[in-house]
Short mmCIF file of C-alpha atoms in Angstrom, two decimals:
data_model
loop_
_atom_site.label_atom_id
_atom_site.label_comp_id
_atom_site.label_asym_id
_atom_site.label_seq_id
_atom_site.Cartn_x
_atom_site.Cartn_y
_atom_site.Cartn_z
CA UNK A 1 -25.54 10.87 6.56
CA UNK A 2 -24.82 14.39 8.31
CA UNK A 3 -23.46 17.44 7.11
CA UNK A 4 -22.07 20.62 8.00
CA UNK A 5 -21.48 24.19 5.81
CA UNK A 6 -18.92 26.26 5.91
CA UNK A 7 -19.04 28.92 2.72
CA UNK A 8 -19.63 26.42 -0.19
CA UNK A 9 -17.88 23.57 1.59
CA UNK A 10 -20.44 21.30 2.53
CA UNK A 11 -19.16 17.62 3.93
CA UNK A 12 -21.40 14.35 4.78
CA UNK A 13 -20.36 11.12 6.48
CA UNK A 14 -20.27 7.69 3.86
CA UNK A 15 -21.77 4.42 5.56
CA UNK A 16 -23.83 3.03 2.87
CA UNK A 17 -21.53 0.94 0.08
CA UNK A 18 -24.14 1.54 -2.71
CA UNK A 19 -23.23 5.09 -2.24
CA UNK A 20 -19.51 4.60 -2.38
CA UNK A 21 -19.38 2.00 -5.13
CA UNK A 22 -21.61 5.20 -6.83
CA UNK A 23 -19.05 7.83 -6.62
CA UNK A 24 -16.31 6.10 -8.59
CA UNK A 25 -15.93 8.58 -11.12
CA UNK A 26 -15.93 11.49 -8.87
CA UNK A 27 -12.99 9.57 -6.39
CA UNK A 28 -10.77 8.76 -9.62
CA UNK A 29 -11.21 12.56 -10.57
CA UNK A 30 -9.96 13.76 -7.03
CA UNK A 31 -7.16 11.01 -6.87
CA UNK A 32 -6.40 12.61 -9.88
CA UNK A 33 -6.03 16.24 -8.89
CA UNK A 34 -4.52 14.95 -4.92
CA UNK A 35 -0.22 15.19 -5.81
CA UNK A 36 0.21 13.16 -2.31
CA UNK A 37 -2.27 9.94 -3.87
CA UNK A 38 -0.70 6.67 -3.74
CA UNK A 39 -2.34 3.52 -5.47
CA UNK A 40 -4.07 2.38 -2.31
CA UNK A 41 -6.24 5.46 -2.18
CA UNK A 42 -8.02 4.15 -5.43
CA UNK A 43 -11.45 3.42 -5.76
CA UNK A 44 -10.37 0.47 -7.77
CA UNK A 45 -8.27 -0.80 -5.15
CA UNK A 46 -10.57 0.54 -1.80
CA UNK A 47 -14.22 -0.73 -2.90
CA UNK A 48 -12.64 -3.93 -3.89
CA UNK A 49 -11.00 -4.16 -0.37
CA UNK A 50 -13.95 -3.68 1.31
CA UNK A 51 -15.95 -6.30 -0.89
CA UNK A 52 -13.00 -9.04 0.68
CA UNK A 53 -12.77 -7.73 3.70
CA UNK A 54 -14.96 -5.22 4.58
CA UNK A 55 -17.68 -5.44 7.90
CA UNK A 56 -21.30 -4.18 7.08
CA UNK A 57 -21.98 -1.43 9.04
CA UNK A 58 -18.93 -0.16 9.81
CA UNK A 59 -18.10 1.82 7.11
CA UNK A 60 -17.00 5.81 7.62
CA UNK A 61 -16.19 7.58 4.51
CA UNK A 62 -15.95 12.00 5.09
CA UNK A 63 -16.56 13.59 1.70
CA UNK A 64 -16.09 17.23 1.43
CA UNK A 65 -17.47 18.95 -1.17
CA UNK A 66 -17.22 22.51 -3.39
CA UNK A 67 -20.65 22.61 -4.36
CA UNK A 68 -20.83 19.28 -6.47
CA UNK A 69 -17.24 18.77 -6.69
CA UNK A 70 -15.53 16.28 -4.45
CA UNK A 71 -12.75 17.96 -3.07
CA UNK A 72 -11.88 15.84 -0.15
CA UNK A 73 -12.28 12.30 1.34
CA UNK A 74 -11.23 9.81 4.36
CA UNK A 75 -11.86 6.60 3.55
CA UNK A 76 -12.28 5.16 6.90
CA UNK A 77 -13.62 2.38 8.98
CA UNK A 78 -14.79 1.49 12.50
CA UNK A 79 -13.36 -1.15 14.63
CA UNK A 80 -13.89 -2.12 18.25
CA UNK A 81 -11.13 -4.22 18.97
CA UNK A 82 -9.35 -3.53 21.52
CA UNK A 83 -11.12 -0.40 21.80
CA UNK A 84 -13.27 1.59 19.91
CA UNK A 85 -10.96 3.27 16.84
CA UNK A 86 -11.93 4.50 13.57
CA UNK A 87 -9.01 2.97 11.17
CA UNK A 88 -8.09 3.14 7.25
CA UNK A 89 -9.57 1.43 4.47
CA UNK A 90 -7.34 -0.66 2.72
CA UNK A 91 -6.10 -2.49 5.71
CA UNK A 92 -3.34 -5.19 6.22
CA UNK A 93 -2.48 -5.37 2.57
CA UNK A 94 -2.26 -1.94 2.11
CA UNK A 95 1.47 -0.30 2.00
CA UNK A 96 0.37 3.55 2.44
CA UNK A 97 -3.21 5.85 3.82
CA UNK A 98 -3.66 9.08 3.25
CA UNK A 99 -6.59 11.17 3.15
CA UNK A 100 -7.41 12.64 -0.69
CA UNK A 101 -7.35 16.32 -1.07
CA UNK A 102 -8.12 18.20 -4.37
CA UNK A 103 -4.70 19.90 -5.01
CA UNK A 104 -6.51 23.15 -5.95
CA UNK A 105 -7.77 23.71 -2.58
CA UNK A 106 -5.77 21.84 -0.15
CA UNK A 107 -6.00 23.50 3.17
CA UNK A 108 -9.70 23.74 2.66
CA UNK A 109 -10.40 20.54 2.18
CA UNK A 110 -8.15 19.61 5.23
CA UNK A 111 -9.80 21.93 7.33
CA UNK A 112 -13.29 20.39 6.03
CA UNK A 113 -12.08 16.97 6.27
CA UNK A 114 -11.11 17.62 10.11
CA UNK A 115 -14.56 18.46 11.29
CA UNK A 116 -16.09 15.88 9.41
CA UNK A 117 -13.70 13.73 11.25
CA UNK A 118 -14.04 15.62 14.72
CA UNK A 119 -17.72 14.81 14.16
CA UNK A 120 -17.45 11.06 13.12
CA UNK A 121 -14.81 10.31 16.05
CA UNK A 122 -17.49 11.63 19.32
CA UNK A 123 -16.59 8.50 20.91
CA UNK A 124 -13.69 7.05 19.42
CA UNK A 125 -9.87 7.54 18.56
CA UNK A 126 -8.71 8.16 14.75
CA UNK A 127 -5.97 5.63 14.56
CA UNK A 128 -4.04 6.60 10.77
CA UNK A 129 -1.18 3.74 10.36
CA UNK A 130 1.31 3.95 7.37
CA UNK A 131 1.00 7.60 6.87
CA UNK A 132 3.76 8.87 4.31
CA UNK A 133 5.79 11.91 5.55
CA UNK A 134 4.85 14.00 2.71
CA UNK A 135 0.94 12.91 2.86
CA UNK A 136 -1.81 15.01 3.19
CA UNK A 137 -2.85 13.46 6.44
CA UNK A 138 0.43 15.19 7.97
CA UNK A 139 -1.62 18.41 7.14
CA UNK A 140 -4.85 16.89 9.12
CA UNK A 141 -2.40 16.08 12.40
CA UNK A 142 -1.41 19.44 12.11
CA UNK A 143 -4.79 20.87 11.92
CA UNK A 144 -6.04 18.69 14.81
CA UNK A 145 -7.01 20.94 17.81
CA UNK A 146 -7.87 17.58 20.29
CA UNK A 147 -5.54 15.60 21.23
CA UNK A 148 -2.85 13.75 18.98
CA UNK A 149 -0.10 12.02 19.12
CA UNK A 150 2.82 10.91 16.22
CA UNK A 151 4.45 7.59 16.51
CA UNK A 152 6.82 6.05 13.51
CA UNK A 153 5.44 2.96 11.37
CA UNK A 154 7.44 0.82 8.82
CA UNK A 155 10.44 1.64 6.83
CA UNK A 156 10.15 1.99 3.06
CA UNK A 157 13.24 2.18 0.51
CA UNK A 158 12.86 4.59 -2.52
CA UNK A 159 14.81 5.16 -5.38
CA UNK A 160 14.08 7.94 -8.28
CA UNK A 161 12.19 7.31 -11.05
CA UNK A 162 14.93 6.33 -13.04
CA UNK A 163 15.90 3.53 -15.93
CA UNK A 164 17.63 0.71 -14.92
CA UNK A 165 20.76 1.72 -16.69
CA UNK A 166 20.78 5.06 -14.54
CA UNK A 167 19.97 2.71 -11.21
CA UNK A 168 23.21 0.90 -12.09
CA UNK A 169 25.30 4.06 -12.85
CA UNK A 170 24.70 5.22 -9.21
CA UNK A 171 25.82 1.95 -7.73
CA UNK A 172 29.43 1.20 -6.26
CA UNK A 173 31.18 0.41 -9.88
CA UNK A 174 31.88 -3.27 -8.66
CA UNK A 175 28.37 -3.85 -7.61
CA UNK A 176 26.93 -2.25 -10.71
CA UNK A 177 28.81 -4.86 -12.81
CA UNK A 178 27.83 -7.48 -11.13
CA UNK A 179 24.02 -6.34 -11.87
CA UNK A 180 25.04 -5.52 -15.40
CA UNK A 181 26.41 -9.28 -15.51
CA UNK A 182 22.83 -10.63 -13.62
CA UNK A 183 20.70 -8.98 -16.32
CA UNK A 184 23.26 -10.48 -19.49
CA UNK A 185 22.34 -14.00 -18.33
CA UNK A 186 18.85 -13.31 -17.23
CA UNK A 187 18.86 -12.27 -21.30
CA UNK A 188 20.55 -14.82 -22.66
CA UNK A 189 18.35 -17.07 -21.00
CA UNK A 190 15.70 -16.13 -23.72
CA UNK A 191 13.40 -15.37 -21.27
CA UNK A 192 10.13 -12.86 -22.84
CA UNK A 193 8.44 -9.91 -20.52
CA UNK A 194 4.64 -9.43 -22.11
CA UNK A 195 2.11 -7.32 -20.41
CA UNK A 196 -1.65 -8.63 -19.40
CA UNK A 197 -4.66 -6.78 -19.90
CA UNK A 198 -8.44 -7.54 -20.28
CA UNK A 199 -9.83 -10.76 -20.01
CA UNK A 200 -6.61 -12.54 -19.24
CA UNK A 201 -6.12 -10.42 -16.13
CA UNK A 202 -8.23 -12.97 -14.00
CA UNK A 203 -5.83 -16.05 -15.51
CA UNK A 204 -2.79 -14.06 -14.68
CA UNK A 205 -3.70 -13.08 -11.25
CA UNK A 206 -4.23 -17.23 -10.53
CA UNK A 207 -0.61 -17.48 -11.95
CA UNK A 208 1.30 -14.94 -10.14
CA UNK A 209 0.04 -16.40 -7.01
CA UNK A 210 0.45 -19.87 -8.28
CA UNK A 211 3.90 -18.84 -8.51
CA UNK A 212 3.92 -16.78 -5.37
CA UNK A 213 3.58 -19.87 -3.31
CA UNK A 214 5.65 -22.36 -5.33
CA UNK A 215 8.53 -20.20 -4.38
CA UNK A 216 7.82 -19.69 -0.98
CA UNK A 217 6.68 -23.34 -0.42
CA UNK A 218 8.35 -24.55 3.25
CA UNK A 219 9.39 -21.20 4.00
CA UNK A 220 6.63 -19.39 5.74
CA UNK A 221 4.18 -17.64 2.56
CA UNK A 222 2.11 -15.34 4.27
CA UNK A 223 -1.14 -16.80 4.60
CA UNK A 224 -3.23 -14.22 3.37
CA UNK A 225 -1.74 -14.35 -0.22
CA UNK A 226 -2.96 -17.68 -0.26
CA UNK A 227 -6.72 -17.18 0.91
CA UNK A 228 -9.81 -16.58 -1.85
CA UNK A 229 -11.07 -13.56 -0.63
CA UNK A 230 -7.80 -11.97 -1.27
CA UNK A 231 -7.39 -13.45 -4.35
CA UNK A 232 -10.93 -12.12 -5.02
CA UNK A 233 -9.71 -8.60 -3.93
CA UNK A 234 -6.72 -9.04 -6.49
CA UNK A 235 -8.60 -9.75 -9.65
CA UNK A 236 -11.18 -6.69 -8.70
CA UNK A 237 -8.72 -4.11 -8.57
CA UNK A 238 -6.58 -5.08 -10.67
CA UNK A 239 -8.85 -5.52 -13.69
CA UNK A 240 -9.73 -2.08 -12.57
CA UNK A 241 -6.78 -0.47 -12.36
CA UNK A 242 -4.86 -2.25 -15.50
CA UNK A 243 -7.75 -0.62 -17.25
CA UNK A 244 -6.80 2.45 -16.18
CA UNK A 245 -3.46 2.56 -16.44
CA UNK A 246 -3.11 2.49 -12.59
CA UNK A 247 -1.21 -1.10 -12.69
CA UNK A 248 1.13 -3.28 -14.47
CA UNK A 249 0.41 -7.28 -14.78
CA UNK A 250 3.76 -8.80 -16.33
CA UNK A 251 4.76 -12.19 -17.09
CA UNK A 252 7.80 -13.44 -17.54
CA UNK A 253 8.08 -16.78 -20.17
CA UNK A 254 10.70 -19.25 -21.09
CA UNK A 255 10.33 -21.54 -23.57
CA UNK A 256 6.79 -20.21 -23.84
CA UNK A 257 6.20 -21.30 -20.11
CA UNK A 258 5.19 -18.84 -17.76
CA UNK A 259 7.63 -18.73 -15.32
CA UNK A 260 7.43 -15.29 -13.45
CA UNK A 261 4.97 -12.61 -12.99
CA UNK A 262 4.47 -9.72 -11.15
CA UNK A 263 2.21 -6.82 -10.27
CA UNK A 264 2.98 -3.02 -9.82
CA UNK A 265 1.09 -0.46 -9.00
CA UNK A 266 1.23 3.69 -9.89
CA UNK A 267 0.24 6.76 -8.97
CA UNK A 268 0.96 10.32 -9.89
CA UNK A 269 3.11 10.14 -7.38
CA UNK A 270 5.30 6.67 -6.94
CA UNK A 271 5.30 3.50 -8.82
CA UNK A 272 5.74 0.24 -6.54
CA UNK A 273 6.15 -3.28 -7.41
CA UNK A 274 3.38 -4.90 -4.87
CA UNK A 275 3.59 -8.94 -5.88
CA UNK A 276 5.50 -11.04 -7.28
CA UNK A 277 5.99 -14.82 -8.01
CA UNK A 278 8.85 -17.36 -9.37
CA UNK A 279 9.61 -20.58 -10.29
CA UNK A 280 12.10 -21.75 -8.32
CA UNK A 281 13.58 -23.43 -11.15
CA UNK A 282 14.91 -19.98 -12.10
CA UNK A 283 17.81 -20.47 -9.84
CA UNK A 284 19.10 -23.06 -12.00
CA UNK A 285 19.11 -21.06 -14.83
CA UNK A 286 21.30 -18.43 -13.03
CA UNK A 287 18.77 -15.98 -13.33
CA UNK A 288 18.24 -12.95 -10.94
CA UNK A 289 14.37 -12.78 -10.58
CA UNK A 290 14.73 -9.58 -8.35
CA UNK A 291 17.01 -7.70 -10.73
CA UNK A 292 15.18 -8.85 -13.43
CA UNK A 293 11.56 -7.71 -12.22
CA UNK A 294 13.12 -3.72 -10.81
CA UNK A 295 14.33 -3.57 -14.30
CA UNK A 296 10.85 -3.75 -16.09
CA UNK A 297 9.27 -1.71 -12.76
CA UNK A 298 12.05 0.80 -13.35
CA UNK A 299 11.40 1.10 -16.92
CA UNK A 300 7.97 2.14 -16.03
CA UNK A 301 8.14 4.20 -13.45
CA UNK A 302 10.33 6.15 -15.54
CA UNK A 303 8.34 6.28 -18.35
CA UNK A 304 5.21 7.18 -17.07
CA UNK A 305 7.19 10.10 -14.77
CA UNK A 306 6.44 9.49 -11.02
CA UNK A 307 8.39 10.90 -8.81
CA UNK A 308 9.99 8.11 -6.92
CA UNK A 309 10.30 4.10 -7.40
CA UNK A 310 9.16 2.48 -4.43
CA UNK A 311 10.07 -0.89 -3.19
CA UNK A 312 7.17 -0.39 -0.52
CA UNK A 313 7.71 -1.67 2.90
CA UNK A 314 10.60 -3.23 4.36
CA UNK A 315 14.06 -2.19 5.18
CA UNK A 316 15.08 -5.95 4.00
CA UNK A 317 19.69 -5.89 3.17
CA UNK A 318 19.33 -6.71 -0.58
CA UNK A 319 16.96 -3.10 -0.81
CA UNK A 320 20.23 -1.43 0.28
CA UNK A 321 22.35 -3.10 -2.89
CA UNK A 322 20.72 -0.59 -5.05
CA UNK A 323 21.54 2.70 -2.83
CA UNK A 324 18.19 3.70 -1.94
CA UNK A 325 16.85 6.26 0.35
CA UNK A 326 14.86 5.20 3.60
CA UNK A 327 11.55 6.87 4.28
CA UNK A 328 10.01 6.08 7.64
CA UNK A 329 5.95 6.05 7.48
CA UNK A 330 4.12 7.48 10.37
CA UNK A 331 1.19 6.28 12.60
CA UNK A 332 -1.35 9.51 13.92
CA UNK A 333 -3.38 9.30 16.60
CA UNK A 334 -6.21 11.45 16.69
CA UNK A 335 -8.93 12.19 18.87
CA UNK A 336 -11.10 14.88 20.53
CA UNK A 337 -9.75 16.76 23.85
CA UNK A 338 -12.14 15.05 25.96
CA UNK A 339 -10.81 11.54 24.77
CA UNK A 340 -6.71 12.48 25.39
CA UNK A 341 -6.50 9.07 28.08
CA UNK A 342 -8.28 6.68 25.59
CA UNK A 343 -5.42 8.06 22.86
CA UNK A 344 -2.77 7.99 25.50
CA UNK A 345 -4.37 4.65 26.32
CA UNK A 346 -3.98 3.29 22.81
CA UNK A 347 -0.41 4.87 22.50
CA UNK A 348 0.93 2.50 25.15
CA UNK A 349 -0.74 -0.65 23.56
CA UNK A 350 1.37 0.23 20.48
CA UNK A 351 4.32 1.20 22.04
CA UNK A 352 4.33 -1.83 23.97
CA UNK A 353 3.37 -4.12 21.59
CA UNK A 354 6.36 -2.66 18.89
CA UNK A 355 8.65 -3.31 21.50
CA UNK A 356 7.59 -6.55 21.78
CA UNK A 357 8.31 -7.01 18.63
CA UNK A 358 11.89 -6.00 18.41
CA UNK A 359 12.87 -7.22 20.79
CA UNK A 360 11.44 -11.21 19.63
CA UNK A 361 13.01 -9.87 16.33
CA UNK A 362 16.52 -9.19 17.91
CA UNK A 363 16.25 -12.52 20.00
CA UNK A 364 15.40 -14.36 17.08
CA UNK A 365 16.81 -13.27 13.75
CA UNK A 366 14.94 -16.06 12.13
CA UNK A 367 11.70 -14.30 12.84
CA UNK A 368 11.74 -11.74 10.10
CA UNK A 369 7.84 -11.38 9.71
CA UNK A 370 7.16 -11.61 13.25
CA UNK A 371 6.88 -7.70 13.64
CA UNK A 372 4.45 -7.95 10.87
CA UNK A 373 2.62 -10.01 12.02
CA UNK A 374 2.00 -8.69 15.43
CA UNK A 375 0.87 -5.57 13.88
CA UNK A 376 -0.97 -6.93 11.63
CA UNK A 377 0.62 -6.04 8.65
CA UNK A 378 1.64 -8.86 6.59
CA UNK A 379 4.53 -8.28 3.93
CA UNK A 380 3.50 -8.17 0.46
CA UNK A 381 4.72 -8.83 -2.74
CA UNK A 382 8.12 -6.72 -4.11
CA UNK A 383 7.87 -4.25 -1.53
CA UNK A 384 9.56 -7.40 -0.04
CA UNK A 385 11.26 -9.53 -2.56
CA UNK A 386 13.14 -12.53 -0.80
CA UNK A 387 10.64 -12.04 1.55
CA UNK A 388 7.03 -13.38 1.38
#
């Protein structure tokens, strides 16, 4: 652990897990009080990560602190492939990173939270992917005095925080009736939405992705939703964060079968719907399994006040039935002046490599994940739905 002072600010360097699986209560508080927080910053939803997938040792967590209260923190991580880069927590599965700040004292925190970081990185480049445009880690690249560099990441689609009903009335009039019709016979199917909490969160977790690979059976699931360690990372955080009123667990019954479910996540600032799964037997029954799951995330998000409705990552056609707005996420490079040709260096891989990608997407329609992939961000859940 090291530290540095400036005024009351003093800020250490996090490697040790028993000390970050400690200071739970402290990082709820300040994910609290940060207005740019989105679900993945949770403790919930971080230490669990890093119990699936996490690599002892390599662990790099900045705290900056007002006397004893936590005003800022990076959760971080060290990799060394294919060069040495200090990376966010949360990883693959994660839609957004951003750096907590205590809203009461934003830019010092920020300016804390850069030396801590200009400190940690000595001999390696800070590489920040999915970066909001409104996150507080914009402040930190604008802070930087090294060397830095801004490059654009996925493509969410947003809506506001609205009913369904209100969703509808902004829709193209033919368009919104056909929804309007959807949602009649997804009702006069019979079928029941009840929420999950407590004990029966670890049951429902095995269900939704029971479900989550029944419907994407012979059409290319990503793997990782299928794999126990993320399964494992799923019924952690989400017990957590149910608890806590940081997540929804739904599922959806007919006939007093389960035959949907689904899993949102929440933040002061956006609610998201992250995974989903369906029978495919639903088709049958003429029922609309996306329209039918935005209507109970909409109902949330509007009920519980966040700012926008997030379909997470993923520019995917049926996204664009419901009007939204596109917000591209952003991927900072950081490092110190001395370090500019490893960052410019790392730029090119992921320039490179992006094009790459296009241009096998463009080739090859079929492909849809294959830009995911080669980033190494596999789609999840709603943020994707008629996707994988």
């Amino acid at each position: 652990m090291t530290s540095d002072r400036d005024g009351r600010l003093t800020v250490t360097l996090c490697r040790d897990l028993r000390e970050f699986s400690a200071l739970a209560a402290e990082w709820d508080a300040l994910h609290r009080r940060c207005p740019t927080a989105t679900p993945f910053q949770s403790h919930a939803w971080l230490h669990s990560w890093w119990l699936s997938y996490g690599v002892p040792g390599r662990l790099r967590i900045v705290l900056a602190r007002r006397g004893e209260r936590l005003v800022g923190a990076a959760p971080l991580m060290l990799a060394h492939r294919p060069m040495p880069l200090l990376v966010p927590m949360g990883g693959a599965i994660s839609d957004f990173f951003d750096i907590l700040v205590d809203g009461a004292c934003t830019h010092d925190a920020v300016a804390a939270l850069e030396r801590g970081l200009d400190r940690a990185a000595v001999h390696t480049v800070i590489d920040l992917r999915e970066v909001r445009p409104d996150a507080s880690a914009q402040l930190l690249f604008a802070l930087w005095p090294g060397a830095r560099s801004r490059l654009t990441d996925s493509t969410c689609m947003e809506l506001p925080a609205l009913p369904i009903t209100a969703l509808i009335e902004r829709m193209p009039g033919a368009r919104g009736q056909r929804v309007r019709a959807k949602l009649r016979k997804t009702d006069a199917a019979g079928i029941e939405c009840r929420a999950v909490t407590g004990h029966r969160v670890a049951a429902a977790v095995d269900t939704l992705l029971r479900l989550h690979a029944l419907q994407w059976r012979g059409r290319g699931v990503n793997a990782e939703h299928l794999r126990p360690r993320f399964r494992a990372h799923l019924v952690r955080s989400t017990r957590r964060m149910v608890r806590d009123g940081d997540a929804s667990l739904r599922e959806f019954l007919l006939d007093g079968e389960v035959v949907a479910a689904d899993l949102s996540l929440r933040s002061a600032l956006l609610t998201g719907g992250y995974l989903y799964g369906a029978d495919p037997r639903l088709r049958e029954r003429k029922v609309d399994v996306s329209s039918m799951l935005l209507r109970e995330v909409a109902e949330q998000a509007a009920g519980t006040g966040s700012g926008v409705l997030s379909l997470l990552r993923g520019s995917e056609q049926y996204k664009n039935h419901w009007a939204p707005v596109a917000v591209v996420n952003q991927r900072l490079l950081l490092a110190r002046s001395v370090l500019d040709p490893l960052l410019r260096l790392r730029e090119s891989q992921v320039v490179v490599r992006d094009r790459a990608a296009e241009t096998v997407k463009t080739r090859f329609p079929a492909a849809r994940d294959w830009h995911g992939r080669l980033s190494g961000l596999p789609s999840s859940g709603l943020q994707a739905m008629g996707r994988n």
